[in-house]
Amino acid sequence: MKQLRITNIQRGCVYDGPGVRTTVFLKGCTLHCPWCCNPETLSYEKDKYIDDEKCMLFQGKQSHLCKQCERNHGIRTIDDCPFGVVEETSKDYDVEELLEILLNDSLLFKETKGGVTFSGGEPLLQAEVLSPLLIKLKEKGIHIALETTLVSPAINLKHIIPYADYFIVDFKFQPQMNLFNLTYLSTINKLYNLLKCKDVTNRMVFVDEMESYKDLIVSSLNNLGVSNLELIACHSLGEKKYIKLKMPITKVEASTNKLESFRDYLNRSGIEVFLLTI
Amino acid sequence: MIKIVKQLLKPFMPQFFKDLRNGYIQIRKRNPSMSKLDVLRYGKVVRVSRKMNYIDDYVRQFSKICQLIGIAMDEEFIYPFDKMVMRMYERTNICSITVDFGVVIDSDLNNIRSLLHKCQNSSFRNRELQVIDTIESLAIKICNELSAYKNIRAKELSEYFPVMLFRKPESFDEALQKILFYNALFWQMGHSHIGLGRLDVILEDYYEKDLSEGVLTENSAKEKLKSFVRLIGKDTEPKSMSIKGDTGQYILLGGIDKTGKNVHNRLTDLFLEIFTELKFPDPKLILRVNDFTSDILWSKAIECIVTGIGSPLIMNDPPIMANMSKFGYDASDVWNVGTSACWEPLIIGKSFDQNNPFSSAVPIQSLNKVILSGKNYLSFNDLYGEFKEEYRKELESVVKYLNFDCSPLFTLFFDECIAREKDFTVGGAIYAYHGTQVLSLPNTINALLNIKSLVYDKKLFTLIDCKRAIEDNFVGMDDFHTLLINTEKKFGSIDKEVLELTNDLIYFTSNVVKQLKYNGRPVKVGFSSPSYIYLAKNVKASLDGRKYGEPFAVHISPISSKIDISEILDFSSKLIYNDNCINGNVVDFILPSSYIKQPEKLVGILKSACSKGVFELQLNVMDKATLIDAKAHPENYPNLVVRVWGFSAYFNDLPDDYKDNLIRRAELYETA
């Protein structure tokens, strides 16, 4: 039986849809946004954090437990380090196993009109395995949300749509993404139109470079029929994860001035903007 | 040199001077901001008379004190508490009592006199009659003093003295004055941690009547209530016990009434609004919640909590009341549950429960003792069994007989005392279930989990290493210390093994305490001792990773940044408290900023936690950066209020070790 590959299950989330939610981060994404704060979700393949800060040797401390370590020319690989230098970024869950965890908060979901949000990575990429879970959640009356870029085959979205109540759509109109092209726009347009009968929150990460492309962004949003948008400034809170994944860090800036100016421009263009802060 | 001379002369000092000296030391302790000279100049010590029975002596002292106290006449109300007058007593202080101020304001001293005249026990009767005479004399004295003032307010107040002592109040204003008058007297007699109880219930009729008759407007009533609260909190320093702010003064809101109906009236809201607006650290608020507590009331409570004042503490009625009934409180009394200053439940107006008179049991010390014995245990279960035996001895040793002080003053207002013709403290009060506390439960659970994992399961270290770590405070054992801190399973996690171990230890504690009796009565136990800093000071390192002298964990709170609020609430709702585990079980957590920005979602989280059975909740709002800056630049943060254990205080007033502990905890939970 196929399993869902998950990097984190975070309870008590208040920003990922209505009410209080449990957010499930699914692994795998075809886009590699340079500001991504969940770099462990980029590859679907199993990978590991290597946290050298936990290594006794790197800290200059002695331990008899390190004598056999490969870093001390021993035979034990760092995968077996008792200090946890190596840690799997993900875990595979059966649908039933995950369902049990998620239902732990059903009372809270009912109380706050919250539910479960699937995020990532791009959750649509695991749509086939995800849909049986969604069916079971639906049977239990749990509200379901998806945070998605919509960059996925349409069939994946069709697997999900009957069960998901709410979508947070994350647009990729940042110049770094090089997605001002017909392929992206037409895919998004097609999939976005499938969400017409659903509750949708539009969201976009702001980076300074967007200021120079504001006309293009507005016209793209207009084409999609987006009339309101949550804007969130890019941040570097995921930096430590890049270090632990040995991935290069790309510096991306979001200055308050430019963010506000961009917001004002969008507002003037008829797109109502709400600034999200973390 | 002077010290040596003083020590040499001490045995030759007459008792009179010893008493005076002790008295002035007490006054100085209570008023640390005053100079020694001023304490000597203005302090008045009311000594113990060793020729008299201690209860008669109390009555004598009461009379003397009421003659000595100076009363401020320039406040909105009369509050006859004089911080410079000190009653001395040699017995154990009776503390953390909540009088039913509903009974107090309804009281008519002449009716009580009539009841007393029917008493057979003449010494009891005469003592209590003398107390009433003294109260009346003080009220007359106040009336006379007020007549010297020509302002309107003095005239209004003078009309209450002494007549209010002989009638139910005729107005909201008079009801507030009557509460203040008696509250001040209780404090003046050295009874500390006086709870104010259910003021929304007690004052509702007076408030509504005055509003409907146009005597008051909502605004004028609010102003009166503010003045009332200010007066209660005015003498924080002399009222505090161990550190400034620890006065135990609480106002209880919500809950249910005698008929079982949920309480939420306009005064419930008004108290919350006033505290949200003025951010009083003292007194504090406690909110009793149940399944019928409305979202509106929850929202107002959260609004108050997110101001950062740590008020209100949330008490979850259903599990508390159910356990109290099972323990031995009459089911018809538990609707009126209050607390002993912090969170230890008792019955308002009926309990002489001393919930914190003993030293706390510290299981981590028992575990250390087992490890330090150097004995080898072949399995974790062997070691755990030996630890339990040590812990049993520790628990059995904490409940000791104490010679409590008396209170002929409380005796007048507590149910049954007059009928039984006994002082409140010697069988007069209906309930006298005393309680003890367990400190360091989270540390102990973490240490046990660590030993199981690192010594027995993974075999990375030995018990000899454990012994050395405790003795040497981890010096030269960074690797071991790192592993202890970072092991996956921690107190507060809903992992099966963690929950089973925690519940097993709670169950064991409950069973041992069940065998203990005080004056033939069962003893209660709780897991929320306020002594987590003080009692940890001389305790050696422990195998949860705590170093020598570092504070213990606070109450039912995690010591791991990996456990967030959802998990700790879930965890605590799965803890099984037997009927005697009712002496306060508080989840103490520092709220993440995301919840502060979306308070309506926090309402849902807390409501759902209460539905699942969480006992009590105390929530703080602090961020590490602010606290660090406040420690370095106290002048910039004169109004920064933080919750400490059962009380709130200005951050600047706290000793450094308390400030450091709050900074450490804020850091831990910020990353959760």
mmCIF file with all atom_site columns, N, CA and C in Angstrom, chain B residues 19-40:
data_model
loop_
_atom_site.group_PDB
_atom_site.id
_atom_site.type_symbol
_atom_site.label_atom_id
_atom_site.label_alt_id
_atom_site.label_comp_id
_atom_site.label_asym_id
_atom_site.label_entity_id
_atom_site.label_seq_id
_atom_site.pdbx_PDB_ins_code
_atom_site.Cartn_x
_atom_site.Cartn_y
_atom_site.Cartn_z
_atom_site.occupancy
_atom_site.B_iso_or_equiv
_atom_site.pdbx_formal_charge
_atom_site.auth_seq_id
_atom_site.auth_comp_id
_atom_site.auth_asym_id
_atom_site.auth_atom_id
_atom_site.pdbx_PDB_model_num
ATOM 1  N N  . ASP B 1 19 ? 11.260 40.197 71.768 1.00 0.00 ? 19 ASP B N  1
ATOM 2  C CA . ASP B 1 19 ? 10.012 40.292 71.020 1.00 0.00 ? 19 ASP B CA 1
ATOM 3  C C  . ASP B 1 19 ? 9.976  41.556 70.172 1.00 0.00 ? 19 ASP B C  1
ATOM 4  N N  . LEU B 1 20 ? 10.372 42.661 70.811 1.00 0.00 ? 20 LEU B N  1
ATOM 5  C CA . LEU B 1 20 ? 10.345 43.924 70.076 1.00 0.00 ? 20 LEU B CA 1
ATOM 6  C C  . LEU B 1 20 ? 11.266 43.859 68.863 1.00 0.00 ? 20 LEU B C  1
ATOM 7  N N  . ARG B 1 21 ? 12.476 43.321 69.133 1.00 0.00 ? 21 ARG B N  1
ATOM 8  C CA . ARG B 1 21 ? 13.469 43.220 68.068 1.00 0.00 ? 21 ARG B CA 1
ATOM 9  C C  . ARG B 1 21 ? 12.899 42.396 66.905 1.00 0.00 ? 21 ARG B C  1
ATOM 10 N N  . ASN B 1 22 ? 12.329 41.241 67.252 1.00 0.00 ? 22 ASN B N  1
ATOM 11 C CA . ASN B 1 22 ? 11.736 40.395 66.205 1.00 0.00 ? 22 ASN B CA 1
ATOM 12 C C  . ASN B 1 22 ? 10.623 41.119 65.465 1.00 0.00 ? 22 ASN B C  1
ATOM 13 N N  . GLY B 1 23 ? 9.851  41.867 66.230 1.00 0.00 ? 23 GLY B N  1
ATOM 14 C CA . GLY B 1 23 ? 8.732  42.601 65.631 1.00 0.00 ? 23 GLY B CA 1
ATOM 15 C C  . GLY B 1 23 ? 9.223  43.610 64.610 1.00 0.00 ? 23 GLY B C  1
ATOM 16 N N  . TYR B 1 24 ? 10.244 44.349 65.008 1.00 0.00 ? 24 TYR B N  1
ATOM 17 C CA . TYR B 1 24 ? 10.760 45.360 64.079 1.00 0.00 ? 24 TYR B CA 1
ATOM 18 C C  . TYR B 1 24 ? 11.417 44.711 62.855 1.00 0.00 ? 24 TYR B C  1
ATOM 19 N N  . ILE B 1 25 ? 12.045 43.570 63.102 1.00 0.00 ? 25 ILE B N  1
ATOM 20 C CA . ILE B 1 25 ? 12.615 42.847 61.944 1.00 0.00 ? 25 ILE B CA 1
ATOM 21 C C  . ILE B 1 25 ? 11.499 42.467 60.973 1.00 0.00 ? 25 ILE B C  1
ATOM 22 N N  . GLN B 1 26 ? 10.373 42.017 61.532 1.00 0.00 ? 26 GLN B N  1
ATOM 23 C CA . GLN B 1 26 ? 9.237  41.643 60.685 1.00 0.00 ? 26 GLN B CA 1
ATOM 24 C C  . GLN B 1 26 ? 8.703  42.853 59.920 1.00 0.00 ? 26 GLN B C  1
ATOM 25 N N  . ILE B 1 27 ? 8.579  43.960 60.634 1.00 0.00 ? 27 ILE B N  1
ATOM 26 C CA . ILE B 1 27 ? 8.055  45.167 59.961 1.00 0.00 ? 27 ILE B CA 1
ATOM 27 C C  . ILE B 1 27 ? 9.001  45.575 58.831 1.00 0.00 ? 27 ILE B C  1
ATOM 28 N N  . ARG B 1 28 ? 10.276 45.481 59.117 1.00 0.00 ? 28 ARG B N  1
ATOM 29 C CA . ARG B 1 28 ? 11.277 45.852 58.102 1.00 0.00 ? 28 ARG B CA 1
ATOM 30 C C  . ARG B 1 28 ? 11.191 44.910 56.894 1.00 0.00 ? 28 ARG B C  1
ATOM 31 N N  . LYS B 1 29 ? 10.999 43.623 57.180 1.00 0.00 ? 29 LYS B N  1
ATOM 32 C CA . LYS B 1 29 ? 10.870 42.653 56.090 1.00 0.00 ? 29 LYS B CA 1
ATOM 33 C C  . LYS B 1 29 ? 9.661  42.971 55.224 1.00 0.00 ? 29 LYS B C  1
ATOM 34 N N  . ARG B 1 30 ? 8.594  43.357 55.888 1.00 0.00 ? 30 ARG B N  1
ATOM 35 C CA . ARG B 1 30 ? 7.364  43.653 55.162 1.00 0.00 ? 30 ARG B CA 1
ATOM 36 C C  . ARG B 1 30 ? 7.435  44.983 54.416 1.00 0.00 ? 30 ARG B C  1
ATOM 37 N N  . ASN B 1 31 ? 8.347  45.827 54.851 1.00 0.00 ? 31 ASN B N  1
ATOM 38 C CA . ASN B 1 31 ? 8.457  47.153 54.233 1.00 0.00 ? 31 ASN B CA 1
ATOM 39 C C  . ASN B 1 31 ? 9.901  47.429 53.836 1.00 0.00 ? 31 ASN B C  1
ATOM 40 N N  . PRO B 1 32 ? 10.439 46.626 52.915 1.00 0.00 ? 32 PRO B N  1
ATOM 41 C CA . PRO B 1 32 ? 11.863 46.743 52.619 1.00 0.00 ? 32 PRO B CA 1
ATOM 42 C C  . PRO B 1 32 ? 12.270 48.093 52.039 1.00 0.00 ? 32 PRO B C  1
ATOM 43 N N  . SER B 1 33 ? 11.297 48.817 51.500 1.00 0.00 ? 33 SER B N  1
ATOM 44 C CA . SER B 1 33 ? 11.685 50.112 50.925 1.00 0.00 ? 33 SER B CA 1
ATOM 45 C C  . SER B 1 33 ? 11.797 51.200 51.992 1.00 0.00 ? 33 SER B C  1
ATOM 46 N N  . MET B 1 34 ? 11.438 50.896 53.237 1.00 0.00 ? 34 MET B N  1
ATOM 47 C CA . MET B 1 34 ? 11.547 51.918 54.290 1.00 0.00 ? 34 MET B CA 1
ATOM 48 C C  . MET B 1 34 ? 12.904 51.842 54.973 1.00 0.00 ? 34 MET B C  1
ATOM 49 N N  . SER B 1 35 ? 13.363 52.964 55.469 1.00 0.00 ? 35 SER B N  1
ATOM 50 C CA . SER B 1 35 ? 14.649 52.962 56.171 1.00 0.00 ? 35 SER B CA 1
ATOM 51 C C  . SER B 1 35 ? 14.468 52.336 57.556 1.00 0.00 ? 35 SER B C  1
ATOM 52 N N  . LYS B 1 36 ? 15.584 51.869 58.125 1.00 0.00 ? 36 LYS B N  1
ATOM 53 C CA . LYS B 1 36 ? 15.533 51.269 59.458 1.00 0.00 ? 36 LYS B CA 1
ATOM 54 C C  . LYS B 1 36 ? 14.991 52.272 60.478 1.00 0.00 ? 36 LYS B C  1
ATOM 55 N N  . LEU B 1 37 ? 15.421 53.505 60.285 1.00 0.00 ? 37 LEU B N  1
ATOM 56 C CA . LEU B 1 37 ? 15.023 54.552 61.217 1.00 0.00 ? 37 LEU B CA 1
ATOM 57 C C  . LEU B 1 37 ? 13.507 54.753 61.193 1.00 0.00 ? 37 LEU B C  1
ATOM 58 N N  . ASP B 1 38 ? 12.948 54.795 59.985 1.00 0.00 ? 38 ASP B N  1
ATOM 59 C CA . ASP B 1 38 ? 11.502 54.991 59.857 1.00 0.00 ? 38 ASP B CA 1
ATOM 60 C C  . ASP B 1 38 ? 10.731 53.804 60.436 1.00 0.00 ? 38 ASP B C  1
ATOM 61 N N  . VAL B 1 39 ? 11.313 52.613 60.258 1.00 0.00 ? 39 VAL B N  1
ATOM 62 C CA . VAL B 1 39 ? 10.655 51.427 60.823 1.00 0.00 ? 39 VAL B CA 1
ATOM 63 C C  . VAL B 1 39 ? 10.608 51.562 62.341 1.00 0.00 ? 39 VAL B C  1
ATOM 64 N N  . LEU B 1 40 ? 11.714 52.007 62.936 1.00 0.00 ? 40 LEU B N  1
ATOM 65 C CA . LEU B 1 40 ? 11.761 52.187 64.394 1.00 0.00 ? 40 LEU B CA 1
ATOM 66 C C  . LEU B 1 40 ? 10.832 53.312 64.842 1.00 0.00 ? 40 LEU B C  1
#
